[in-house]
């Protein structure tokens, strides 16, 4: 039995409304992934080119359809934002109003842990957002499972803790203590004491390179490979003490903020900064990087927040707000700024085209709380706040990525999956030489550096300039007997001759030499072979 094309069209028309809606939805998603308008094949006369372009367009259509199906079936969740009606403003919505509207699981992420004896607290999350590490200034270290809201381990080190950072997973974490930096296991066991660094002020971990970066009180930047424990680089920044340090997730470059208002960017294979930017007239308070690595936010004590485009190293926007002590970007590009007991969330109202950040949400904490650290929790619409009285968590709709990739960061991974991932990440570990401002250059062809030979006129002009410079140089007055006019003229002649030697007449001399060699060889040949000699 054969089915004609008319019957197929009738069957498509008779589809249930739900399937028709899904087809329309799929078509709109396909348009989103198509690479612009297809080539007009009818105007082409070359048959070979026409078939090549037709097959390529067909391939593009298949890839767009596959990407649309993946988005539809594997990325079901969508990011949500606060939406208001009429004259309402999103920044007037309070946490109590949000808590009344969200589900029970989301409302559990709104809490306040009060530990006034050990603060202020620094926070860090794993890449999956499952675990959180809290470090109190007075020696309290706590590892928590945020999925079950349970405490895994807490220890009291009985000395000052300046900063904390997870390593490649929740099994290991580092703490910058009074004299040295230490690495601890999940069960609270001290594994390593890093004495080479001195008193560390800030710690950051480069997950793709397995490097633990730190800056100490004297402004020295250290990179240590945690796989074998060797010190990769020790760099003197020469800018004095700094408490501002952040890693660009796009290229692994470390940025330091200094008291002179400059932000310097470093890599372990260079003793000089890759970039030195004058961002503020006074000291830099905080630095944060957008997840795409192309935007940087800095705050200074002149009560300004500046947004910078790192592709052009230009200032995109200046926000006159308050003295932001800490900054943090979310996965979806929201910017959080905190000072005192006040948190402000800034959103990009332009949708990422012109980077126009404006006020999105506000949150005032209990009077007397002094905010120390802000950090968005990955894959959740939550921000963690470390302050002088403990730590808190509030809901920020639209801040987290709604769909996680289990190959990149899996909040539900088992111990077997974690071990497999650890092995794969060690095999995929990048060497320190791959840290650069533009990582897309890796694997690209280096342009040839052959210089074009200067013309004879240019050589003659340069030669005359060098001779004139040698003649016009003033000789120093020497001691008695060495300052005679004859010796001075002799010295001048030597200088002129040296200037002439730097410009040998290469092309002219080589041509003359070849001609002379040819003539001499022809003259020396016996009479029987002279007829084979090259004639000019």
Short mmCIF file of C-alpha atoms in Angstrom, two decimals:
data_model
loop_
_atom_site.label_atom_id
_atom_site.label_comp_id
_atom_site.label_asym_id
_atom_site.label_seq_id
_atom_site.Cartn_x
_atom_site.Cartn_y
_atom_site.Cartn_z
CA UNK A 1 0.00 0.00 0.00
CA UNK A 2 1.49 3.35 -1.04
CA UNK A 3 0.84 6.65 0.75
CA UNK A 4 0.92 9.75 -1.41
CA UNK A 5 2.29 13.15 -0.36
CA UNK A 6 -1.29 14.52 -0.14
CA UNK A 7 -2.16 11.84 2.43
CA UNK A 8 0.96 12.81 4.44
CA UNK A 9 -0.13 16.46 4.48
CA UNK A 10 -3.60 15.41 5.64
CA UNK A 11 -2.07 13.31 8.45
CA UNK A 12 0.01 16.28 9.57
CA UNK A 13 -3.09 18.47 9.67
CA UNK A 14 -5.02 15.87 11.71
CA UNK A 15 -2.29 15.74 14.43
CA UNK A 16 -3.47 16.27 18.04
CA UNK A 17 -3.21 19.91 19.25
CA UNK A 18 -0.55 19.04 21.84
CA UNK A 19 1.74 17.54 19.17
CA UNK A 20 1.09 20.48 16.86
CA UNK A 21 2.15 22.88 19.64
CA UNK A 22 5.31 20.84 20.30
CA UNK A 23 6.15 20.96 16.57
CA UNK A 24 5.72 24.75 16.53
CA UNK A 25 7.89 25.00 19.65
CA UNK A 26 10.56 22.81 18.00
CA UNK A 27 10.53 24.95 14.86
CA UNK A 28 11.12 28.12 16.87
CA UNK A 29 14.03 26.46 18.67
CA UNK A 30 15.48 25.28 15.32
CA UNK A 31 15.41 28.87 14.03
CA UNK A 32 17.36 29.91 17.13
CA UNK A 33 20.23 27.51 16.28
CA UNK A 34 20.33 28.05 12.50
CA UNK A 35 23.40 29.90 11.17
CA UNK A 36 21.53 32.76 9.52
CA UNK A 37 19.85 32.54 6.12
CA UNK A 38 20.91 29.77 3.77
CA UNK A 39 22.83 30.40 0.55
CA UNK A 40 20.80 31.07 -2.62
CA UNK A 41 21.68 27.99 -4.68
CA UNK A 42 19.55 28.86 -7.70
CA UNK A 43 21.88 31.66 -8.81
CA UNK A 44 24.96 29.40 -8.80
CA UNK A 45 26.15 28.02 -12.14
CA UNK A 46 28.99 25.85 -10.87
CA UNK A 47 27.42 22.39 -10.29
CA UNK A 48 30.20 21.16 -8.00
CA UNK A 49 29.96 24.21 -5.73
CA UNK A 50 26.18 23.95 -5.77
CA UNK A 51 26.22 20.32 -4.53
CA UNK A 52 28.84 21.13 -1.87
CA UNK A 53 26.82 24.06 -0.50
CA UNK A 54 23.60 22.02 -0.62
CA UNK A 55 25.14 19.21 1.45
CA UNK A 56 26.58 21.76 3.89
CA UNK A 57 23.21 23.51 4.32
CA UNK A 58 21.61 20.11 4.93
CA UNK A 59 24.22 19.36 7.61
CA UNK A 60 23.61 22.75 9.29
CA UNK A 61 19.88 22.03 9.34
CA UNK A 62 20.44 18.62 10.95
CA UNK A 63 22.75 20.08 13.65
CA UNK A 64 20.24 22.87 14.40
CA UNK A 65 17.43 20.33 14.75
CA UNK A 66 19.57 18.14 17.03
CA UNK A 67 20.46 21.14 19.22
CA UNK A 68 16.77 22.14 19.39
CA UNK A 69 15.77 18.60 20.46
CA UNK A 70 18.50 18.57 23.14
CA UNK A 71 17.23 21.89 24.49
CA UNK A 72 13.65 20.64 24.47
CA UNK A 73 14.15 17.25 26.11
CA UNK A 74 17.42 17.48 28.08
CA UNK A 75 17.21 21.13 29.20
CA UNK A 76 13.63 21.30 30.45
CA UNK A 77 14.12 23.92 33.16
CA UNK A 78 14.19 27.61 32.31
CA UNK A 79 15.75 30.45 34.26
CA UNK A 80 13.20 32.68 35.97
CA UNK A 81 13.46 36.33 36.96
CA UNK A 82 11.41 38.64 39.10
CA UNK A 83 8.72 40.26 37.00
CA UNK A 84 6.62 43.21 38.11
CA UNK A 85 3.52 44.93 36.82
CA UNK A 86 2.81 48.60 36.37
CA UNK A 87 4.80 50.90 38.63
CA UNK A 88 6.15 48.09 40.83
CA UNK A 89 9.94 47.71 41.08
CA UNK A 90 11.82 44.41 41.45
CA UNK A 91 14.17 45.90 44.02
CA UNK A 92 11.22 46.60 46.33
CA UNK A 93 10.38 42.87 46.59
CA UNK A 94 11.53 41.50 49.97
CA UNK A 95 12.75 38.02 50.92
CA UNK A 96 9.59 37.37 52.96
CA UNK A 97 7.46 37.98 49.84
CA UNK A 98 9.59 35.56 47.81
CA UNK A 99 9.47 32.89 50.56
CA UNK A 100 5.66 32.95 50.52
CA UNK A 101 5.55 32.22 46.76
CA UNK A 102 8.27 29.57 46.24
CA UNK A 103 8.08 25.81 46.87
CA UNK A 104 9.17 24.11 50.11
CA UNK A 105 12.57 22.94 48.78
CA UNK A 106 13.48 26.45 47.62
CA UNK A 107 12.33 28.04 50.87
CA UNK A 108 14.82 25.80 52.73
CA UNK A 109 17.63 27.79 51.08
CA UNK A 110 16.61 30.86 53.07
CA UNK A 111 18.33 30.73 56.45
CA UNK A 112 20.62 32.56 58.86
CA UNK A 113 23.32 30.74 60.88
CA UNK A 114 24.36 32.86 63.90
CA UNK A 115 27.88 32.16 65.25
CA UNK A 116 29.01 35.48 66.74
CA UNK A 117 32.07 34.03 68.53
CA UNK A 118 33.92 32.88 65.38
CA UNK A 119 33.17 35.45 62.64
CA UNK A 120 33.57 37.08 60.21
CA UNK A 121 33.19 34.15 57.79
CA UNK A 122 34.61 33.42 54.33
CA UNK A 123 32.65 31.05 52.04
CA UNK A 124 33.40 28.80 49.08
CA UNK A 125 31.25 26.39 47.03
CA UNK A 126 32.20 23.36 44.95
CA UNK A 127 31.67 23.55 41.17
CA UNK A 128 28.41 21.58 41.50
CA UNK A 129 27.09 23.73 44.36
CA UNK A 130 26.47 20.64 46.50
CA UNK A 131 29.01 21.43 49.25
CA UNK A 132 29.93 24.65 51.05
CA UNK A 133 33.03 25.50 53.05
CA UNK A 134 32.85 28.17 55.75
CA UNK A 135 35.92 29.58 57.51
CA UNK A 136 35.64 31.87 60.54
CA UNK A 137 38.36 34.40 61.27
CA UNK A 138 38.76 32.94 64.78
CA UNK A 139 39.64 29.42 63.66
CA UNK A 140 36.31 27.71 62.88
CA UNK A 141 36.22 25.55 59.71
CA UNK A 142 32.96 23.85 58.66
CA UNK A 143 32.14 21.61 55.67
CA UNK A 144 28.44 21.35 54.83
CA UNK A 145 26.22 19.34 52.46
CA UNK A 146 23.79 21.93 51.07
CA UNK A 147 21.52 19.32 49.46
CA UNK A 148 20.68 17.64 52.78
CA UNK A 149 21.37 20.76 54.88
CA UNK A 150 23.70 18.70 57.08
CA UNK A 151 27.10 19.29 58.66
CA UNK A 152 29.79 16.89 57.37
CA UNK A 153 32.71 18.05 59.53
CA UNK A 154 33.77 21.01 61.62
CA UNK A 155 37.13 21.67 63.25
CA UNK A 156 38.67 24.40 65.37
CA UNK A 157 42.27 25.19 64.32
CA UNK A 158 42.75 27.70 67.20
CA UNK A 159 44.39 30.38 65.11
CA UNK A 160 43.42 33.08 62.61
CA UNK A 161 41.87 31.90 59.31
CA UNK A 162 42.08 34.52 56.55
CA UNK A 163 40.65 32.58 53.60
CA UNK A 164 39.36 29.15 52.53
CA UNK A 165 39.16 27.39 49.15
CA UNK A 166 38.06 23.99 47.83
CA UNK A 167 40.50 22.05 45.67
CA UNK A 168 39.29 19.94 42.70
CA UNK A 169 36.41 18.40 44.73
CA UNK A 170 34.92 18.36 48.23
CA UNK A 171 37.46 15.76 49.45
CA UNK A 172 40.18 18.41 49.93
CA UNK A 173 40.20 22.06 50.95
CA UNK A 174 42.85 24.66 51.79
CA UNK A 175 42.85 27.24 54.57
CA UNK A 176 45.08 30.33 54.88
CA UNK A 177 45.95 30.46 58.58
CA UNK A 178 48.05 32.72 60.77
CA UNK A 179 51.55 31.66 59.67
CA UNK A 180 51.08 29.12 56.86
CA UNK A 181 48.51 27.67 54.48
CA UNK A 182 47.23 24.15 55.24
CA UNK A 183 45.45 21.48 53.19
CA UNK A 184 42.82 19.37 54.97
CA UNK A 185 40.86 16.26 54.03
CA UNK A 186 37.09 15.86 54.12
CA UNK A 187 37.30 14.29 57.58
CA UNK A 188 39.25 17.26 58.99
CA UNK A 189 42.69 15.58 58.88
CA UNK A 190 45.63 17.91 58.22
CA UNK A 191 47.36 16.61 55.08
CA UNK A 192 49.95 19.29 54.19
CA UNK A 193 51.51 22.41 55.66
CA UNK A 194 52.62 24.81 52.90
CA UNK A 195 55.49 26.67 54.57
CA UNK A 196 57.08 28.11 51.41
CA UNK A 197 54.30 30.66 50.97
CA UNK A 198 54.59 32.46 54.30
CA UNK A 199 51.53 34.14 55.89
CA UNK A 200 48.92 33.85 53.11
CA UNK A 201 46.24 36.54 52.64
CA UNK A 202 44.16 35.01 49.79
CA UNK A 203 43.76 31.56 48.21
CA UNK A 204 42.32 30.53 44.83
CA UNK A 205 42.32 27.17 43.01
CA UNK A 206 42.72 26.82 39.23
CA UNK A 207 40.70 23.63 38.58
CA UNK A 208 41.80 23.05 34.96
CA UNK A 209 45.50 23.34 35.84
CA UNK A 210 45.42 21.86 39.39
CA UNK A 211 47.27 24.92 40.68
CA UNK A 212 46.75 26.49 44.09
CA UNK A 213 47.43 30.22 43.75
CA UNK A 214 48.01 32.43 46.77
CA UNK A 215 49.25 35.90 47.61
CA UNK A 216 50.95 36.58 50.93
CA UNK A 217 51.29 39.63 53.17
CA UNK A 218 54.41 40.91 51.38
CA UNK A 219 52.71 40.80 47.95
CA UNK A 220 54.34 37.61 46.64
CA UNK A 221 52.25 35.48 44.29
CA UNK A 222 52.79 31.71 44.46
CA UNK A 223 51.57 28.87 42.22
CA UNK A 224 51.79 25.31 43.58
CA UNK A 225 50.84 22.15 41.69
CA UNK A 226 48.71 20.03 44.05
CA UNK A 227 49.24 16.83 42.01
CA UNK A 228 52.96 16.52 42.88
CA UNK A 229 53.36 19.34 45.42
CA UNK A 230 56.02 21.26 43.51
CA UNK A 231 56.18 25.05 43.46
CA UNK A 232 55.53 26.11 39.86
CA UNK A 233 56.22 29.84 40.26
CA UNK A 234 57.02 32.45 42.89
CA UNK A 235 56.50 36.01 41.66
CA UNK A 236 57.28 39.32 43.39
CA UNK A 237 54.50 41.66 42.31
CA UNK A 238 56.33 44.79 43.58
CA UNK A 239 53.00 46.45 44.46
CA UNK A 240 52.97 45.85 48.19
CA UNK A 241 50.42 44.01 50.28
CA UNK A 242 47.07 43.16 48.69
CA UNK A 243 43.88 41.48 49.92
CA UNK A 244 42.14 41.45 46.53
CA UNK A 245 42.62 38.36 44.35
CA UNK A 246 40.43 36.62 41.77
CA UNK A 247 40.83 34.06 38.94
CA UNK A 248 39.38 34.53 35.47
CA UNK A 249 37.43 31.29 34.75
CA UNK A 250 37.90 31.72 30.99
CA UNK A 251 41.70 31.69 30.77
CA UNK A 252 43.06 31.00 34.29
CA UNK A 253 44.73 34.43 34.61
CA UNK A 254 45.00 35.70 38.20
CA UNK A 255 44.00 39.33 38.85
CA UNK A 256 45.29 41.29 41.85
CA UNK A 257 43.90 44.63 43.07
CA UNK A 258 46.39 47.04 44.62
CA UNK A 259 46.32 50.06 46.91
CA UNK A 260 47.34 52.40 44.07
CA UNK A 261 44.12 51.71 42.15
CA UNK A 262 45.74 49.33 39.64
CA UNK A 263 44.63 45.82 38.71
CA UNK A 264 47.41 43.53 37.48
CA UNK A 265 46.95 40.19 35.69
CA UNK A 266 49.46 37.37 36.03
CA UNK A 267 50.39 33.94 34.70
CA UNK A 268 52.90 31.52 36.30
CA UNK A 269 55.35 31.55 33.36
CA UNK A 270 55.99 35.31 33.48
CA UNK A 271 57.65 37.46 36.15
CA UNK A 272 56.06 40.62 34.72
CA UNK A 273 52.31 41.32 34.68
CA UNK A 274 50.45 40.51 31.45
CA UNK A 275 48.20 43.56 31.93
CA UNK A 276 48.34 46.53 34.27
CA UNK A 277 45.14 48.61 34.35
CA UNK A 278 44.54 51.84 36.25
CA UNK A 279 40.97 51.17 37.37
CA UNK A 280 40.43 53.55 40.31
CA UNK A 281 42.10 56.67 41.74
CA UNK A 282 42.29 55.02 45.18
CA UNK A 283 42.67 51.48 46.57
CA UNK A 284 40.83 48.62 44.84
CA UNK A 285 38.35 46.95 47.23
CA UNK A 286 37.19 43.97 45.17
CA UNK A 287 37.45 42.28 41.75
CA UNK A 288 35.00 39.84 40.10
CA UNK A 289 34.87 38.11 36.69
CA UNK A 290 31.84 37.25 34.59
CA UNK A 291 31.53 33.48 33.87
CA UNK A 292 32.28 34.11 30.17
CA UNK A 293 35.59 35.76 31.17
CA UNK A 294 35.07 38.86 29.00
CA UNK A 295 33.72 41.19 31.70
CA UNK A 296 35.41 42.32 34.89
CA UNK A 297 33.85 44.30 37.74
CA UNK A 298 35.99 46.35 40.13
CA UNK A 299 35.06 48.47 43.14
CA UNK A 300 37.04 51.26 44.77
CA UNK A 301 36.83 53.34 47.91
CA UNK A 302 35.56 56.33 45.91
CA UNK A 303 32.07 54.66 46.03
CA UNK A 304 32.06 53.46 42.42
CA UNK A 305 31.67 50.09 40.69
CA UNK A 306 33.21 49.85 37.21
CA UNK A 307 32.48 47.27 34.52
CA UNK A 308 35.37 46.55 32.10
CA UNK A 309 35.42 44.77 28.73
CA UNK A 310 38.58 42.63 28.78
CA UNK A 311 38.56 42.10 25.00
CA UNK A 312 39.33 45.80 24.48
CA UNK A 313 40.43 46.69 28.07
CA UNK A 314 37.93 49.54 28.08
CA UNK A 315 35.51 50.77 30.70
CA UNK A 316 31.94 49.85 29.72
CA UNK A 317 29.95 51.30 32.62
CA UNK A 318 30.43 53.20 35.88
CA UNK A 319 27.87 52.65 38.65
CA UNK A 320 27.71 55.28 41.39
CA UNK A 321 26.53 53.36 44.42
CA UNK A 322 28.48 52.73 47.61
CA UNK A 323 31.85 51.42 48.76
CA UNK A 324 31.41 47.77 47.75
CA UNK A 325 33.65 45.63 49.94
CA UNK A 326 32.93 42.40 48.03
CA UNK A 327 31.68 41.58 44.49
CA UNK A 328 30.44 38.36 42.90
CA UNK A 329 29.03 37.37 39.49
CA UNK A 330 26.37 34.65 39.16
CA UNK A 331 26.24 32.00 36.43
CA UNK A 332 23.58 34.01 34.56
CA UNK A 333 25.51 37.29 34.83
CA UNK A 334 23.92 38.99 37.87
CA UNK A 335 26.37 41.09 39.90
CA UNK A 336 26.17 41.18 43.70
CA UNK A 337 27.81 43.96 45.74
CA UNK A 338 27.94 44.06 49.53
CA UNK A 339 29.00 46.53 52.18
CA UNK A 340 28.19 46.87 55.86
CA UNK A 341 24.87 45.05 56.34
CA UNK A 342 23.48 45.84 52.85
CA UNK A 343 23.48 43.65 49.70
CA UNK A 344 22.59 44.97 46.24
CA UNK A 345 22.04 42.76 43.17
CA UNK A 346 22.59 44.37 39.75
CA UNK A 347 21.08 42.90 36.58
CA UNK A 348 21.95 43.45 32.92
CA UNK A 349 18.79 45.07 31.55
CA UNK A 350 20.14 45.07 27.96
CA UNK A 351 20.27 41.27 27.81
CA UNK A 352 24.05 41.17 27.34
CA UNK A 353 24.25 43.34 24.21
CA UNK A 354 25.45 46.63 25.72
CA UNK A 355 26.13 45.57 29.36
CA UNK A 356 23.84 48.08 31.04
CA UNK A 357 23.71 47.02 34.70
CA UNK A 358 20.97 48.47 36.90
CA UNK A 359 19.41 47.73 40.29
CA UNK A 360 17.62 44.35 40.38
CA UNK A 361 17.26 43.43 44.08
CA UNK A 362 18.12 44.82 47.50
CA UNK A 363 18.51 43.08 50.83
CA UNK A 364 19.19 44.64 54.22
CA UNK A 365 20.48 42.37 56.95
CA UNK A 366 20.23 42.78 60.71
CA UNK A 367 21.82 46.03 61.81
CA UNK A 368 25.35 45.41 63.03
CA UNK A 369 26.16 42.55 60.63
CA UNK A 370 29.33 43.36 58.67
CA UNK A 371 29.44 41.53 55.33
CA UNK A 372 32.79 39.87 54.60
CA UNK A 373 32.12 37.69 51.51
CA UNK A 374 29.38 37.24 48.88
CA UNK A 375 29.24 34.15 46.68
CA UNK A 376 26.51 32.78 44.40
CA UNK A 377 25.76 29.08 44.74
CA UNK A 378 26.12 27.28 41.36
CA UNK A 379 22.96 25.82 39.78
CA UNK A 380 20.73 27.40 42.43
CA UNK A 381 19.00 30.79 42.71
CA UNK A 382 20.82 31.38 45.99
CA UNK A 383 23.58 33.65 47.26
CA UNK A 384 25.68 32.89 50.33
CA UNK A 385 26.64 35.78 52.60
CA UNK A 386 29.52 35.47 55.06
CA UNK A 387 29.36 38.15 57.75
CA UNK A 388 30.62 39.02 61.22
CA UNK A 389 27.87 37.06 63.00
CA UNK A 390 28.00 33.84 60.92
CA UNK A 391 26.62 33.21 57.45
CA UNK A 392 23.28 33.60 55.70
CA UNK A 393 21.58 32.52 52.49
CA UNK A 394 18.94 34.41 50.50
CA UNK A 395 16.98 33.69 47.30
CA UNK A 396 17.89 35.57 44.10
CA UNK A 397 15.54 34.44 41.26
CA UNK A 398 17.35 34.01 37.95
CA UNK A 399 20.90 33.89 39.31
CA UNK A 400 21.74 30.20 38.77
CA UNK A 401 21.98 28.02 35.69
CA UNK A 402 18.76 25.94 35.66
CA UNK A 403 20.22 22.85 33.91
CA UNK A 404 23.46 21.17 34.97
CA UNK A 405 25.74 19.06 32.78
CA UNK A 406 26.57 15.86 34.64
CA UNK A 407 29.89 15.58 32.79
CA UNK A 408 30.97 19.02 34.08
CA UNK A 409 29.38 19.32 37.53
CA UNK A 410 26.94 16.78 38.93
CA UNK A 411 25.31 17.62 42.29
CA UNK A 412 24.03 14.03 42.57
CA UNK A 413 27.26 12.20 41.70
CA UNK A 414 28.10 8.95 43.52
CA UNK A 415 31.51 8.07 44.97
CA UNK A 416 32.28 5.91 41.90
CA UNK A 417 31.43 8.79 39.54
CA UNK A 418 33.57 11.13 41.63
CA UNK A 419 36.59 8.81 41.37
CA UNK A 420 36.12 8.45 37.61
CA UNK A 421 35.82 12.20 37.21
CA UNK A 422 38.98 12.74 39.28
CA UNK A 423 40.95 10.37 37.02
CA UNK A 424 39.62 12.05 33.86
CA UNK A 425 40.38 15.54 35.16
CA UNK A 426 43.95 14.49 36.00
CA UNK A 427 44.39 13.10 32.49
CA UNK A 428 42.96 16.33 31.02
CA UNK A 429 45.09 18.56 33.27
CA UNK A 430 46.50 21.57 31.42
CA UNK A 431 50.15 22.65 31.82
CA UNK A 432 50.87 26.12 33.31
CA UNK A 433 52.11 27.32 29.90
CA UNK A 434 48.52 27.25 28.57
CA UNK A 435 47.50 30.15 30.85
CA UNK A 436 47.32 33.21 28.61
CA UNK A 437 45.04 36.18 27.93
CA UNK A 438 43.66 34.66 24.72
CA UNK A 439 43.50 30.83 25.03
CA UNK A 440 42.05 30.57 21.49
CA UNK A 441 45.63 31.08 20.22
CA UNK A 442 46.54 27.59 21.48
CA UNK A 443 46.79 25.33 18.45
CA UNK A 444 46.77 28.24 15.99
CA UNK A 445 49.55 28.88 13.48
CA UNK A 446 52.12 31.44 14.55
CA UNK A 447 52.48 34.17 11.90
CA UNK A 448 55.84 34.30 10.16
CA UNK A 449 58.16 36.98 11.54
CA UNK A 450 60.33 37.42 8.47
CA UNK A 451 61.19 41.06 8.06
CA UNK A 452 61.20 42.56 4.58
CA UNK A 453 64.66 43.53 3.40
CA UNK A 454 65.09 47.31 3.43
CA UNK A 455 65.82 48.99 0.11
CA UNK A 456 69.28 50.35 -0.74
CA UNK A 457 68.05 53.92 -0.35
CA UNK A 458 66.75 53.22 3.16
CA UNK A 459 70.09 51.62 4.12
CA UNK A 460 72.00 54.65 2.77
CA UNK A 461 69.71 57.06 4.69
CA UNK A 462 70.15 55.13 7.94
CA UNK A 463 73.91 55.01 7.33
CA UNK A 464 74.10 58.79 6.88
CA UNK A 465 72.08 59.37 10.06
CA UNK A 466 74.39 57.04 12.03
CA UNK A 467 77.53 58.77 10.66
CA UNK A 468 76.15 62.23 11.52
CA UNK A 469 75.29 61.01 15.04
CA UNK A 470 78.85 59.64 15.44
CA UNK A 471 80.38 62.93 14.25
CA UNK A 472 78.20 65.06 16.53
CA UNK A 473 78.92 63.07 19.70
CA UNK A 474 80.84 65.08 22.27
CA UNK A 475 83.86 63.38 23.75
CA UNK A 476 84.49 63.53 27.46
CA UNK A 477 87.47 65.48 28.76
CA UNK A 478 90.19 62.98 29.63
CA UNK A 479 93.14 63.28 31.99
CA UNK A 480 96.34 65.08 31.08
CA UNK A 481 98.03 63.70 27.97
CA UNK A 482 94.90 61.87 26.74
CA UNK A 483 92.99 64.97 25.64
CA UNK A 484 95.18 66.01 22.67
CA UNK A 485 93.47 67.17 19.43
CA UNK A 486 95.15 64.35 17.45
CA UNK A 487 93.76 61.72 19.81
CA UNK A 488 90.30 63.31 19.73
CA UNK A 489 90.23 63.29 15.89
CA UNK A 490 91.48 59.69 15.88
CA UNK A 491 88.70 58.71 18.29
CA UNK A 492 86.10 60.47 16.10
CA UNK A 493 87.36 58.60 12.99
CA UNK A 494 87.07 55.26 14.86
CA UNK A 495 83.50 56.09 15.83
CA UNK A 496 82.58 56.94 12.22
CA UNK A 497 84.19 53.72 10.96
CA UNK A 498 82.27 51.68 13.55
CA UNK A 499 79.02 53.35 12.42
CA UNK A 500 79.82 52.46 8.80
CA UNK A 501 80.55 48.82 9.65
CA UNK A 502 77.02 48.31 10.95
CA UNK A 503 75.68 48.91 7.40
CA UNK A 504 77.61 46.56 5.04
CA UNK A 505 76.73 46.80 1.36
CA UNK A 506 75.62 43.19 1.23
CA UNK A 507 73.73 42.92 -2.04
CA UNK A 508 76.21 45.00 -4.08
CA UNK A 509 79.24 43.20 -2.59
CA UNK A 510 77.78 39.70 -3.12
CA UNK A 511 76.93 40.47 -6.76
CA UNK A 512 80.46 41.77 -7.39
CA UNK A 513 81.99 38.75 -5.66
CA UNK A 514 79.94 36.34 -7.76
CA UNK A 515 80.94 38.13 -10.96
CA UNK A 516 84.62 38.11 -10.02
CA UNK A 517 84.50 34.44 -9.01
CA UNK A 518 82.85 33.57 -12.31
CA UNK A 519 85.45 35.52 -14.31
CA UNK A 520 88.39 34.03 -12.40
CA UNK A 521 87.02 30.50 -12.78
CA UNK A 522 86.50 30.99 -16.52
CA UNK A 523 90.07 32.30 -16.88
CA UNK A 524 91.53 29.32 -14.98
CA UNK A 525 89.66 26.69 -17.03
CA UNK A 526 91.60 24.73 -19.72
CA UNK A 527 90.86 25.61 -23.34
CA UNK A 528 88.82 22.42 -23.88
CA UNK A 529 86.31 23.39 -21.09
CA UNK A 530 86.09 27.13 -21.68
CA UNK A 531 83.16 26.67 -24.05
CA UNK A 532 81.11 25.34 -21.08
CA UNK A 533 81.77 28.41 -18.93
CA UNK A 534 78.77 30.70 -18.25
CA UNK A 535 78.82 33.83 -20.37
CA UNK A 536 77.66 37.15 -18.87
#
